[in-house]
PDB file of C-alpha atoms in Angstrom:
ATOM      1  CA  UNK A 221     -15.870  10.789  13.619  1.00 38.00           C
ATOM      2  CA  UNK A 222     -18.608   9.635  11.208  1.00 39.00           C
ATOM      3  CA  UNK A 223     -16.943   5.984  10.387  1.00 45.00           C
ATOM      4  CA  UNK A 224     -18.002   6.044   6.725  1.00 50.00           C
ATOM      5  CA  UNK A 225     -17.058  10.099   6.161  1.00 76.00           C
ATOM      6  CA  UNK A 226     -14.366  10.636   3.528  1.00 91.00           C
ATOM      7  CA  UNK A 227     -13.297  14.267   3.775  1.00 95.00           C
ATOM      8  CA  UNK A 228     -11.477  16.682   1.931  1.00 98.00           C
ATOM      9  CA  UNK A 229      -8.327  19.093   2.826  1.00 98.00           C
ATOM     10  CA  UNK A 230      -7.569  22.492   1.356  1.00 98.00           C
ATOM     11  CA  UNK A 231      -3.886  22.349   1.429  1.00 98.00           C
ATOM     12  CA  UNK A 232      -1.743  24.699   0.469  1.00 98.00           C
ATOM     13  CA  UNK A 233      -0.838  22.845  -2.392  1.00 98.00           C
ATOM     14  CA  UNK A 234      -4.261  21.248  -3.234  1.00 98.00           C
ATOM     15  CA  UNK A 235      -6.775  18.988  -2.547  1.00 98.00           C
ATOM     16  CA  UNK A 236      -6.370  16.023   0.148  1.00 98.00           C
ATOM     17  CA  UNK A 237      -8.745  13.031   0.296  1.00 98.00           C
ATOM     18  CA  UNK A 238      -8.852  11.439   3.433  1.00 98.00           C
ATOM     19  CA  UNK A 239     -10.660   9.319   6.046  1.00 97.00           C
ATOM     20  CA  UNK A 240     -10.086   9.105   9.909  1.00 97.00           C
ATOM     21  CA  UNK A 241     -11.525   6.692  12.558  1.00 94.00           C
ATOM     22  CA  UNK A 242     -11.455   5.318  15.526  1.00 93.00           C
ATOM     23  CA  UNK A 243      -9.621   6.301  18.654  1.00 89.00           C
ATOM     24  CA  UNK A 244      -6.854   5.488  20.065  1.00 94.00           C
ATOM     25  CA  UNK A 245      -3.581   5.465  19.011  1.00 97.00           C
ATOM     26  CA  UNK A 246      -3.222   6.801  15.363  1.00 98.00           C
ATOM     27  CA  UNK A 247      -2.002   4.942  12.901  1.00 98.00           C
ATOM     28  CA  UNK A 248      -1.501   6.702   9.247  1.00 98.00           C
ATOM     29  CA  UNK A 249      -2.175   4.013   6.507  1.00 98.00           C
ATOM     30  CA  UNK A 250      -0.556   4.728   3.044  1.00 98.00           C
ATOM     31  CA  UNK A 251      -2.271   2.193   0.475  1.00 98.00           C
ATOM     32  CA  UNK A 252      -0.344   0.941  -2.735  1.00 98.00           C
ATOM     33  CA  UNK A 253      -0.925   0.971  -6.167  1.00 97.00           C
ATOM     34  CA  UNK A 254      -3.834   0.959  -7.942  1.00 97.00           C
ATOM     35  CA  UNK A 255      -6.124   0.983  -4.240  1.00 97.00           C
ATOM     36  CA  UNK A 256      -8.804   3.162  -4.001  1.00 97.00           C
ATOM     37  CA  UNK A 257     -10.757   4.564  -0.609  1.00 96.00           C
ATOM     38  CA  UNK A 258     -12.473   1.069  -1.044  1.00 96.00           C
ATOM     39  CA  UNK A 259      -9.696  -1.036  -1.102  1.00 97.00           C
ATOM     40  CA  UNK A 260      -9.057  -2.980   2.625  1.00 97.00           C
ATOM     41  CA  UNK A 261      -5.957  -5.159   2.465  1.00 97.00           C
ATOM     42  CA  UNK A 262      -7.267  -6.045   6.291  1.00 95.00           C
ATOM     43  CA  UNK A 263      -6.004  -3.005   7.341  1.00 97.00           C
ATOM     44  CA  UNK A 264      -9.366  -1.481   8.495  1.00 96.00           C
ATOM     45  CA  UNK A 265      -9.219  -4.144  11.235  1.00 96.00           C
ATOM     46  CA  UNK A 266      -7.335  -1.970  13.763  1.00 97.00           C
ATOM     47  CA  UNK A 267     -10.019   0.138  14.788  1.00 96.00           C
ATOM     48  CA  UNK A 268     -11.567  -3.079  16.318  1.00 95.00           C
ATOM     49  CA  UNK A 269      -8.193  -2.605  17.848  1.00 95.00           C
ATOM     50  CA  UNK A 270      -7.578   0.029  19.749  1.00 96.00           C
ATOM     51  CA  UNK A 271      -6.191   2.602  16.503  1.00 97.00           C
ATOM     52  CA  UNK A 272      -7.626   5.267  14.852  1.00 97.00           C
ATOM     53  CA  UNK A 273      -6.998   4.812  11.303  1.00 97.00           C
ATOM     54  CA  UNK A 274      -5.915   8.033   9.100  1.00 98.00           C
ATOM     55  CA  UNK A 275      -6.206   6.763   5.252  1.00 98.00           C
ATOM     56  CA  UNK A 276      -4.604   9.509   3.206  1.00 98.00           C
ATOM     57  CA  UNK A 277      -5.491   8.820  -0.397  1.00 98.00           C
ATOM     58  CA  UNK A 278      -2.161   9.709  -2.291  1.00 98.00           C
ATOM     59  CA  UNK A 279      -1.600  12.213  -5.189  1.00 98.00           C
ATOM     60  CA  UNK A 280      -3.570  11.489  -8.092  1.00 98.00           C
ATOM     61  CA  UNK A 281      -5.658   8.638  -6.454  1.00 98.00           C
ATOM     62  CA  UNK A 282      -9.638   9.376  -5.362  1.00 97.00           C
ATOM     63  CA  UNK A 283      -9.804  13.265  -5.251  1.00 97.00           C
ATOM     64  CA  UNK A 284      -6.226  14.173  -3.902  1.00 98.00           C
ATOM     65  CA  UNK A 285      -5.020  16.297  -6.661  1.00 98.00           C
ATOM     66  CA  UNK A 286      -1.636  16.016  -8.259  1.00 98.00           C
ATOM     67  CA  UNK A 287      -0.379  19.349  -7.152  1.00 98.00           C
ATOM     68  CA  UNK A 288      -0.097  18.151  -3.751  1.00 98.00           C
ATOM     69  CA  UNK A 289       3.343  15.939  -3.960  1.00 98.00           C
ATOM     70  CA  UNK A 290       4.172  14.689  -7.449  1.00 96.00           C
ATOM     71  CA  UNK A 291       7.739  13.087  -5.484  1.00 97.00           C
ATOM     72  CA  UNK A 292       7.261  11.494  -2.346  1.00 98.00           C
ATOM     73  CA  UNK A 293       8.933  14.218  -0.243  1.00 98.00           C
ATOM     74  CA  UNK A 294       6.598  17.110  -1.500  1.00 98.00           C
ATOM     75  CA  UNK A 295       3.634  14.661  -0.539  1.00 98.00           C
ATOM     76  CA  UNK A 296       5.604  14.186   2.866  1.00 98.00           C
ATOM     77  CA  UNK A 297       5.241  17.601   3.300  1.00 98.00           C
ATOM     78  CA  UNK A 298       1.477  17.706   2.325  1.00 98.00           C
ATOM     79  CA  UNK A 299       0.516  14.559   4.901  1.00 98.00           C
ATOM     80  CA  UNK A 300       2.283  17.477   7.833  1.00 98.00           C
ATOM     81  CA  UNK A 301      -0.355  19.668   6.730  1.00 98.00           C
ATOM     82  CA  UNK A 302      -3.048  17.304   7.525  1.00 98.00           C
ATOM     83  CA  UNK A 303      -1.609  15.829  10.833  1.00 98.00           C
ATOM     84  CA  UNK A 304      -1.614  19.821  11.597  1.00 98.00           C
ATOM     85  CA  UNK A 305      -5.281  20.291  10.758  1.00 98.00           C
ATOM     86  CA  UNK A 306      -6.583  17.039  12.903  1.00 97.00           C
ATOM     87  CA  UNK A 307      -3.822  17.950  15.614  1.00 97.00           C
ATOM     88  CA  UNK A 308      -1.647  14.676  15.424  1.00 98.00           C
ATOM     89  CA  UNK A 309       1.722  15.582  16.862  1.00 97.00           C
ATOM     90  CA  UNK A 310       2.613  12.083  15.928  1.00 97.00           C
ATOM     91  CA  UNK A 311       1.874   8.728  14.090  1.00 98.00           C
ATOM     92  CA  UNK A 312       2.496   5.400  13.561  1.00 98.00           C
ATOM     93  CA  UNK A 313       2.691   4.461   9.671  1.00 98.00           C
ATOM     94  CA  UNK A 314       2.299   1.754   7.288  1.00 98.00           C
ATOM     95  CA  UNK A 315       2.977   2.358   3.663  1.00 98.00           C
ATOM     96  CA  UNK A 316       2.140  -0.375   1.490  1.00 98.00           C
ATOM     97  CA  UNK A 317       3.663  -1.437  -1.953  1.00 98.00           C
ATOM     98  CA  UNK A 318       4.179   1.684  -4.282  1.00 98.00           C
ATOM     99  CA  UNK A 319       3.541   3.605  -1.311  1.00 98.00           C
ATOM    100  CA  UNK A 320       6.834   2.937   0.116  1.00 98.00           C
ATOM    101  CA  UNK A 321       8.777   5.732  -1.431  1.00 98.00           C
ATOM    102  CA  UNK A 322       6.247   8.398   0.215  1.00 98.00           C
ATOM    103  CA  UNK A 323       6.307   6.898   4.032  1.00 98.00           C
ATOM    104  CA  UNK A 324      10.051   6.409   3.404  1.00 98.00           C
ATOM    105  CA  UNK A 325       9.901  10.635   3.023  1.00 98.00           C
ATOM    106  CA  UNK A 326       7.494  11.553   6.017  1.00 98.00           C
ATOM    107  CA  UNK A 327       9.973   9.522   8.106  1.00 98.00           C
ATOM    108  CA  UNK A 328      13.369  11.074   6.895  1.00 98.00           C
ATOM    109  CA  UNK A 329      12.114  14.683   6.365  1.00 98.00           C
ATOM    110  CA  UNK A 330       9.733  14.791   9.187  1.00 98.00           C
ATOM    111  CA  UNK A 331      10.949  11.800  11.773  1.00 97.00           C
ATOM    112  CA  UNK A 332       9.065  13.577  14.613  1.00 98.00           C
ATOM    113  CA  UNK A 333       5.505  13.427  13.229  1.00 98.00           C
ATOM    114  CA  UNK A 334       6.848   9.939  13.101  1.00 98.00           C
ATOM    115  CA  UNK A 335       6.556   7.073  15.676  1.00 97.00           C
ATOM    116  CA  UNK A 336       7.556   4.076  13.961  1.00 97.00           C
ATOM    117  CA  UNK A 337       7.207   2.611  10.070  1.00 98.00           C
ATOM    118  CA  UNK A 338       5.736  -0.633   9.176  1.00 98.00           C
ATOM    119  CA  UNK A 339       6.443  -1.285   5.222  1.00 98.00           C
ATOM    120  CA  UNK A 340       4.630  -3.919   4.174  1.00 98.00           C
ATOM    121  CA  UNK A 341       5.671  -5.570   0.520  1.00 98.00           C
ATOM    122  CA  UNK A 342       6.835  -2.034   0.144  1.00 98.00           C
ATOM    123  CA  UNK A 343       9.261  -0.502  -2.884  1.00 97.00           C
ATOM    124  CA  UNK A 344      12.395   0.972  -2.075  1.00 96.00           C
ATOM    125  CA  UNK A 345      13.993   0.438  -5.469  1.00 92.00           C
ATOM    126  CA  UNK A 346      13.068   1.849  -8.737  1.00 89.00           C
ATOM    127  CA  UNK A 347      10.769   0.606 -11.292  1.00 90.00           C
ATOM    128  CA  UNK A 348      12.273  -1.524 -14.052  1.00 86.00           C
ATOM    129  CA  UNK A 349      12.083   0.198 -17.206  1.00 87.00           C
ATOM    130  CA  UNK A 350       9.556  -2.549 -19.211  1.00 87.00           C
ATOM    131  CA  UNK A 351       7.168  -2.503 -16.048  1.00 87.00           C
ATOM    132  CA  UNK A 352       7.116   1.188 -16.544  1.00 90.00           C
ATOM    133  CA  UNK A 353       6.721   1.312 -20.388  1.00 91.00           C
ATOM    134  CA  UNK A 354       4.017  -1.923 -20.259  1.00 89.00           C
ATOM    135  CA  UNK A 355       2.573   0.131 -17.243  1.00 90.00           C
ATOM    136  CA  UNK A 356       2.583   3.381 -19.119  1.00 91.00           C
ATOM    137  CA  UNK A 357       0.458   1.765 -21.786  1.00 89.00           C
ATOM    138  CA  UNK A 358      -2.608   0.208 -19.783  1.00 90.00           C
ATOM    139  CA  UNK A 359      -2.490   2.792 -16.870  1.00 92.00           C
ATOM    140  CA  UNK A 360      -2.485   6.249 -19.081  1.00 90.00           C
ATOM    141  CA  UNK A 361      -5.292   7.560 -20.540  1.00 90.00           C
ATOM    142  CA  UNK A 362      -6.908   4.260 -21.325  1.00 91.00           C
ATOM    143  CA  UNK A 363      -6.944   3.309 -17.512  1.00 94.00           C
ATOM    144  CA  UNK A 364     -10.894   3.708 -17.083  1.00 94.00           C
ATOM    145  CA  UNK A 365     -11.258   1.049 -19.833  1.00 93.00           C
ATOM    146  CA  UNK A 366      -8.814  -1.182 -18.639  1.00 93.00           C
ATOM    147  CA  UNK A 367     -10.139  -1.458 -14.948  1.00 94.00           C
ATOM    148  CA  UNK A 368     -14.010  -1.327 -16.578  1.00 94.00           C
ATOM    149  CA  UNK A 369     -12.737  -4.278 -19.253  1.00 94.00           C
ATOM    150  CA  UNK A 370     -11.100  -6.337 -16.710  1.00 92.00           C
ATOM    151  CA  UNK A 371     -13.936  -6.148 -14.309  1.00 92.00           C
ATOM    152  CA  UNK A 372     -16.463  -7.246 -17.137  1.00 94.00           C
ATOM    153  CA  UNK A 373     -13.768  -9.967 -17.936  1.00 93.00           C
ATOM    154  CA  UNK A 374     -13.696 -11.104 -14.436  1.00 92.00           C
ATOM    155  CA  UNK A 375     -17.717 -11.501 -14.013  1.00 91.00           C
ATOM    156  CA  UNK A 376     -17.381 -14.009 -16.920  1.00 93.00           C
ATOM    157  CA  UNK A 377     -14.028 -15.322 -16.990  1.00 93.00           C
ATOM    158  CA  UNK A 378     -12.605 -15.181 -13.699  1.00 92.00           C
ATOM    159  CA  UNK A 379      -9.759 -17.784 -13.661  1.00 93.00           C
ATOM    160  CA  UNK A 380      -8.134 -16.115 -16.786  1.00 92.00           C
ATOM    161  CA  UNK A 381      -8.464 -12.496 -15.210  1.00 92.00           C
ATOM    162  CA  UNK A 382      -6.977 -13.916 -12.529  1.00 94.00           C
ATOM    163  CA  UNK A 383      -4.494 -15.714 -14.160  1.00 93.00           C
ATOM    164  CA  UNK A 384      -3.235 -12.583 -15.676  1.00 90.00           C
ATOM    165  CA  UNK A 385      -3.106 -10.706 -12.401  1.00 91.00           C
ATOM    166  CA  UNK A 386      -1.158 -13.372 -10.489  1.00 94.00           C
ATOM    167  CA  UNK A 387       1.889 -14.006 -13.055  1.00 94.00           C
ATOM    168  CA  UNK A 388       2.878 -10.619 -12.270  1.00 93.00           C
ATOM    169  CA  UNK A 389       2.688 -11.047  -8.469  1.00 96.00           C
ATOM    170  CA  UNK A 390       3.925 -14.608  -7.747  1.00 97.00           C
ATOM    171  CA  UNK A 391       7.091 -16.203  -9.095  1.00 97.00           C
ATOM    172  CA  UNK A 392       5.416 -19.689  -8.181  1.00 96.00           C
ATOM    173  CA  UNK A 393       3.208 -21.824 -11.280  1.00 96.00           C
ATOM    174  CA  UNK A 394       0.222 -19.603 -11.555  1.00 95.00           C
ATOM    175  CA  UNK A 395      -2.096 -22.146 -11.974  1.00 94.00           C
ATOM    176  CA  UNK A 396      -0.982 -23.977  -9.116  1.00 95.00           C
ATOM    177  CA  UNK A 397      -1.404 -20.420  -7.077  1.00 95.00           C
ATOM    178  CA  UNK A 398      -4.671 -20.267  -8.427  1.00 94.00           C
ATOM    179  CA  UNK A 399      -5.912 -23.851  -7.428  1.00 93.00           C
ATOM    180  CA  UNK A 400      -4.287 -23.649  -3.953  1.00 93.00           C
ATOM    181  CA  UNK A 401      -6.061 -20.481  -2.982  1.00 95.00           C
ATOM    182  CA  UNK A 402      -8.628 -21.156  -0.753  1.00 96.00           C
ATOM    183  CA  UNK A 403     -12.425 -19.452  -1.060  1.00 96.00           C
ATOM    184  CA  UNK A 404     -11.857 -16.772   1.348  1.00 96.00           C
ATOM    185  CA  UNK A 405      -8.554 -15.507  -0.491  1.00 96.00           C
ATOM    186  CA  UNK A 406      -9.628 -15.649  -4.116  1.00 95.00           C
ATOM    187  CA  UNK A 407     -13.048 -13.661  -2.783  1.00 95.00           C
ATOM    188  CA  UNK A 408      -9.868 -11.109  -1.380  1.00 97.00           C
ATOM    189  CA  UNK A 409      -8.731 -10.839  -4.821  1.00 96.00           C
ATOM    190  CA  UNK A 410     -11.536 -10.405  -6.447  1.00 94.00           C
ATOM    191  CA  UNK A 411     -12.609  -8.043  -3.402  1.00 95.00           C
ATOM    192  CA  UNK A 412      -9.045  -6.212  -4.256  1.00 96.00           C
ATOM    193  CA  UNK A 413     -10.051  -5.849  -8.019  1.00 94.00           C
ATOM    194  CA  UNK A 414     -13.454  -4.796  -7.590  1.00 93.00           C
ATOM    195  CA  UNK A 415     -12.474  -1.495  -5.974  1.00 95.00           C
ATOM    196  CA  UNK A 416      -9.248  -0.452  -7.906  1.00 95.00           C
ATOM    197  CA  UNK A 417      -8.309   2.380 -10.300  1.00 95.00           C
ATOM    198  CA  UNK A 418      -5.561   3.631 -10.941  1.00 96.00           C
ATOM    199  CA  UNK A 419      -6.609   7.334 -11.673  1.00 95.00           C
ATOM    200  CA  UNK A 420      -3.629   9.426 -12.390  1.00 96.00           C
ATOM    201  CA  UNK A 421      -1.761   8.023  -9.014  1.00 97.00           C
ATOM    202  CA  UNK A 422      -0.408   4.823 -10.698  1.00 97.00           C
ATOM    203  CA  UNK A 423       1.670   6.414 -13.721  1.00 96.00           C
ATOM    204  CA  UNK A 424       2.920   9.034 -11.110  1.00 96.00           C
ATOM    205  CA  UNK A 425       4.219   6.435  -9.605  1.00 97.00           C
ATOM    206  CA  UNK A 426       6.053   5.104 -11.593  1.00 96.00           C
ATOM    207  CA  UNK A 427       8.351   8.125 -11.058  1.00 94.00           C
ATOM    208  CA  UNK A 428       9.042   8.059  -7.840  1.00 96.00           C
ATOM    209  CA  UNK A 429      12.576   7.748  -6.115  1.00 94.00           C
ATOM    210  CA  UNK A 430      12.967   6.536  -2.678  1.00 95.00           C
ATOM    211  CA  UNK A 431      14.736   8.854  -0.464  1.00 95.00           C
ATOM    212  CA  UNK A 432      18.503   7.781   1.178  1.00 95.00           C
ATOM    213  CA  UNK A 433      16.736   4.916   3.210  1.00 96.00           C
ATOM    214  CA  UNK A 434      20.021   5.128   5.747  1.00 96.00           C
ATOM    215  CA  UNK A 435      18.875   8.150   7.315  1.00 96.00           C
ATOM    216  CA  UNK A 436      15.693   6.903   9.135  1.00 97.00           C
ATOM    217  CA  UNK A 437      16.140   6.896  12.552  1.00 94.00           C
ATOM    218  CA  UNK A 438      12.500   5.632  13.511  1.00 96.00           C
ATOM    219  CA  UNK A 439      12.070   1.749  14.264  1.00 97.00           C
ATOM    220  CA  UNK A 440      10.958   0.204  11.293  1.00 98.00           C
ATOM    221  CA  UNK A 441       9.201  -3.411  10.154  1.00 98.00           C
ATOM    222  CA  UNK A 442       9.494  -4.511   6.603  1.00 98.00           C
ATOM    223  CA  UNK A 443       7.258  -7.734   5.881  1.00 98.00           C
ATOM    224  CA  UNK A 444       8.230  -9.438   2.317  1.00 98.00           C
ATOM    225  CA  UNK A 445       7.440 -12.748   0.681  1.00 98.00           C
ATOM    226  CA  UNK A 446      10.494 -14.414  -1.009  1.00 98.00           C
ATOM    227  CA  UNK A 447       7.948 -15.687  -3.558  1.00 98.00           C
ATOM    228  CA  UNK A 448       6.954 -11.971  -4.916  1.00 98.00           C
ATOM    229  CA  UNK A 449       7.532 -10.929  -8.642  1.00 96.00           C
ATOM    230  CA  UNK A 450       6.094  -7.334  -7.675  1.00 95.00           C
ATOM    231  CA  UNK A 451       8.401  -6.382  -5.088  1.00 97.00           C
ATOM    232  CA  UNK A 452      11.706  -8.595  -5.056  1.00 95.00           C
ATOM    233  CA  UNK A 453      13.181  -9.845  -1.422  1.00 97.00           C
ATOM    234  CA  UNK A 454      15.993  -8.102  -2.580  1.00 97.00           C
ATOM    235  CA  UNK A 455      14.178  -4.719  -1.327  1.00 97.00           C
ATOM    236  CA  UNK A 456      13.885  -6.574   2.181  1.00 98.00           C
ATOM    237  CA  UNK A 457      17.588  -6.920   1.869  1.00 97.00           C
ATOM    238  CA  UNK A 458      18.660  -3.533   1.182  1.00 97.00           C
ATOM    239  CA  UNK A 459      16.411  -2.397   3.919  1.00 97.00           C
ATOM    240  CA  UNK A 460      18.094  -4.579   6.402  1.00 96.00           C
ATOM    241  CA  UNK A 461      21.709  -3.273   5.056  1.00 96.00           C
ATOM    242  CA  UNK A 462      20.342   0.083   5.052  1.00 96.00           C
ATOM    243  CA  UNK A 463      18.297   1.317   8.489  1.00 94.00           C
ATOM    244  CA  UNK A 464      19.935   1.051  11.476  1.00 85.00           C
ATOM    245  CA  UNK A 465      16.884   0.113  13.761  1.00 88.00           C
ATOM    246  CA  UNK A 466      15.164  -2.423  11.675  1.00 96.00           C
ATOM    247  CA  UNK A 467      13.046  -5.963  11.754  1.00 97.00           C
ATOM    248  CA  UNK A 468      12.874  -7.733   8.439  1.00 98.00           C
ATOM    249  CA  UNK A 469      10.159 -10.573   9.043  1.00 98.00           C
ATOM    250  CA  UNK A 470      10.098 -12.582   5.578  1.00 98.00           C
ATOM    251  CA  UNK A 471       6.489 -13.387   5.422  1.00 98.00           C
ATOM    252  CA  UNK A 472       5.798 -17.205   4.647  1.00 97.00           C
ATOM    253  CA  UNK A 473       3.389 -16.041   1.124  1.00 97.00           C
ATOM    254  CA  UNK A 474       3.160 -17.183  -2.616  1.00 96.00           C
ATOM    255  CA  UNK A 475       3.066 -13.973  -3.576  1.00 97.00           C
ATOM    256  CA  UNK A 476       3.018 -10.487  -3.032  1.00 98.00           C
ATOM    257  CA  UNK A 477      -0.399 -10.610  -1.563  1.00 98.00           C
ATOM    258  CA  UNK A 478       1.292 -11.302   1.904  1.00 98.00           C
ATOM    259  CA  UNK A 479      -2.692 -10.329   3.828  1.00 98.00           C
ATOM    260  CA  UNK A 480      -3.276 -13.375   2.522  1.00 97.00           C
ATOM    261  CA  UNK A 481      -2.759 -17.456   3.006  1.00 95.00           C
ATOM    262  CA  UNK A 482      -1.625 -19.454   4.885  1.00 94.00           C
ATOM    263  CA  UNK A 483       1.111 -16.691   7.115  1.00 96.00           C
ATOM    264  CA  UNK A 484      -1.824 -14.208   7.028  1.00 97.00           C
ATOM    265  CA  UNK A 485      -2.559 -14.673  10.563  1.00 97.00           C
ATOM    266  CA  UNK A 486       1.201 -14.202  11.546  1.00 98.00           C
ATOM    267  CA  UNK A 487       1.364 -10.869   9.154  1.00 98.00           C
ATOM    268  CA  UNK A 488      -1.711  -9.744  11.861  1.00 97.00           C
ATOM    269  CA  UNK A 489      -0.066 -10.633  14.810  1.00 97.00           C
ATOM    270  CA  UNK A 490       3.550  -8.815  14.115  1.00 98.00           C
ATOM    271  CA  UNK A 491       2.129  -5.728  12.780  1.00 98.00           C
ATOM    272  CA  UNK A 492       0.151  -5.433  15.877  1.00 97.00           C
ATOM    273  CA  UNK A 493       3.252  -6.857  18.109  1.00 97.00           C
ATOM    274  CA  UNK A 494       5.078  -3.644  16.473  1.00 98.00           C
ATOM    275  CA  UNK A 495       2.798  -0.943  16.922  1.00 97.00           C
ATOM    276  CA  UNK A 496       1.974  -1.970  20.480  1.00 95.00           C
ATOM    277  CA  UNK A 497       6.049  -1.782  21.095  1.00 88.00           C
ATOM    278  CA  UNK A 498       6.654   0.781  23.884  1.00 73.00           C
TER     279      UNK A 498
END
């Protein structure tokens, strides 16, 4: 396929954005919060080795419509329908961040479309209530202006924009964070910014359970930094307790941008490790 062709499904249920490269084995990617068909957390990297990449833009993010899995298990049952129509009886998966809940589903309700899971800085737990309400606020209908103020902001004041975005990421001295990044990862950051929006996705969200985590029976990877605010070790934990046939690898980061620093490399090398497994 065309390497730059986004596409679009006719569900049943709606409209499906999506994007699929390479060749080889597949690997379905499920980004986070806020990401956009622009946003590479390094991810796009495994074409170069050996993968083809399925990106399945999530409800309410890009041009997926809402209608095709407000909970993560009707969206589970959506992402079938486009394995179906590309004729992938099976896939490897990462779900990233607030993705979690939704590659948590595929692999419960549908374990063999699915290989193994990779959940990287991933939510299993639900939101606390003043992330949701603060979240609520500046991702509802005022979203556009947010992402087009703090872009604007960030051209002219980037150390306070990014400031702002790292207190609610890291539980390390922000400013310290900040100083210690080196060009390459604040240029990731700013990269990351650049091509978010939250659409309708984010506040959708919000509301998402995870399904009973104990009844995954695929091999699954969680990678988590003790040091993120976002997404507390404690989901790392639970995960561990919780799947029978499961690596925790606690990812030597600041924060929860664990594609990043100075374990970066290492976060490469064991999600490759564990989709190469046999």
């Amino acid at each position: 396929m065309n390497p730059l062709t986004t596409l679009l499904l006719d569900t049943s249920k709606g409209i499906v954005e999506f994007t699929y490269k390479g060749s080889g084995p597949p690997v379905l990617l499920l980004k986070g919060g806020h990401s956009t068909r622009d946003t590479d957390l390094s991810h796009s990297s495994l074409i170069y080795e050996g993968f083809s990449l399925l990106t399945i833009s999530r409800p309410g993010y890009d041009y997926t419509e809402l209608s095709t899995g407000r909970t993560p298990e009707d969206f589970a049952d959506t992402i079938v329908e486009v394995l179906d129509h590309l004729q992938l009886k099976k896939v490897n998966v990462i779900s990233i961040s607030a993705a979690g809940p939704t590659g948590i589903a595929l692999a419960v309700h549908h374990p063999e479309r699915v290989d193994r899971l990779l959940l990287e800085a991933a939510l299993l737990t639900s939101w606390e209530s003043d992330v949701k309400k603060r979240a609520t606020v500046l991702f509802g209908p005022a979203e556009k202006f947010v992402w087009s103020s703090l872009r604007t902001m960030l051209r002219f004041f980037p150390d306070l924009v990014l400031k702002q975005l790292l207190a609610d990421l890291t539980t390390e001295n922000v400013e310290d964070y900040l100083d210690n990044l080196t060009p390459n990862d604040r240029r990731f950051i700013v990269d990351m910014l650049a091509t978010s929006q939250s659409g309708k996705g984010f506040i959708t969200d919000l509301d998402h359970e995870t399904p009973d985590i104990s009844a995954i029976q695929v091999p699954v990877l969680g990678m988590y930094s003790q040091k993120d605010r976002s997404v507390p070790y404690t989901n790392a934990l639970l995960l561990k307790s919780s799947v029978p046939e499961c690596e925790i690898y606690e990812v030597d980061s600041d924060s929860h941008l664990i594609w990043i620093g100075k374990d970066a490399h290492t976060v490469w090398k064991k999600r490759l490790e564990f989709l190469t497994k046999t």
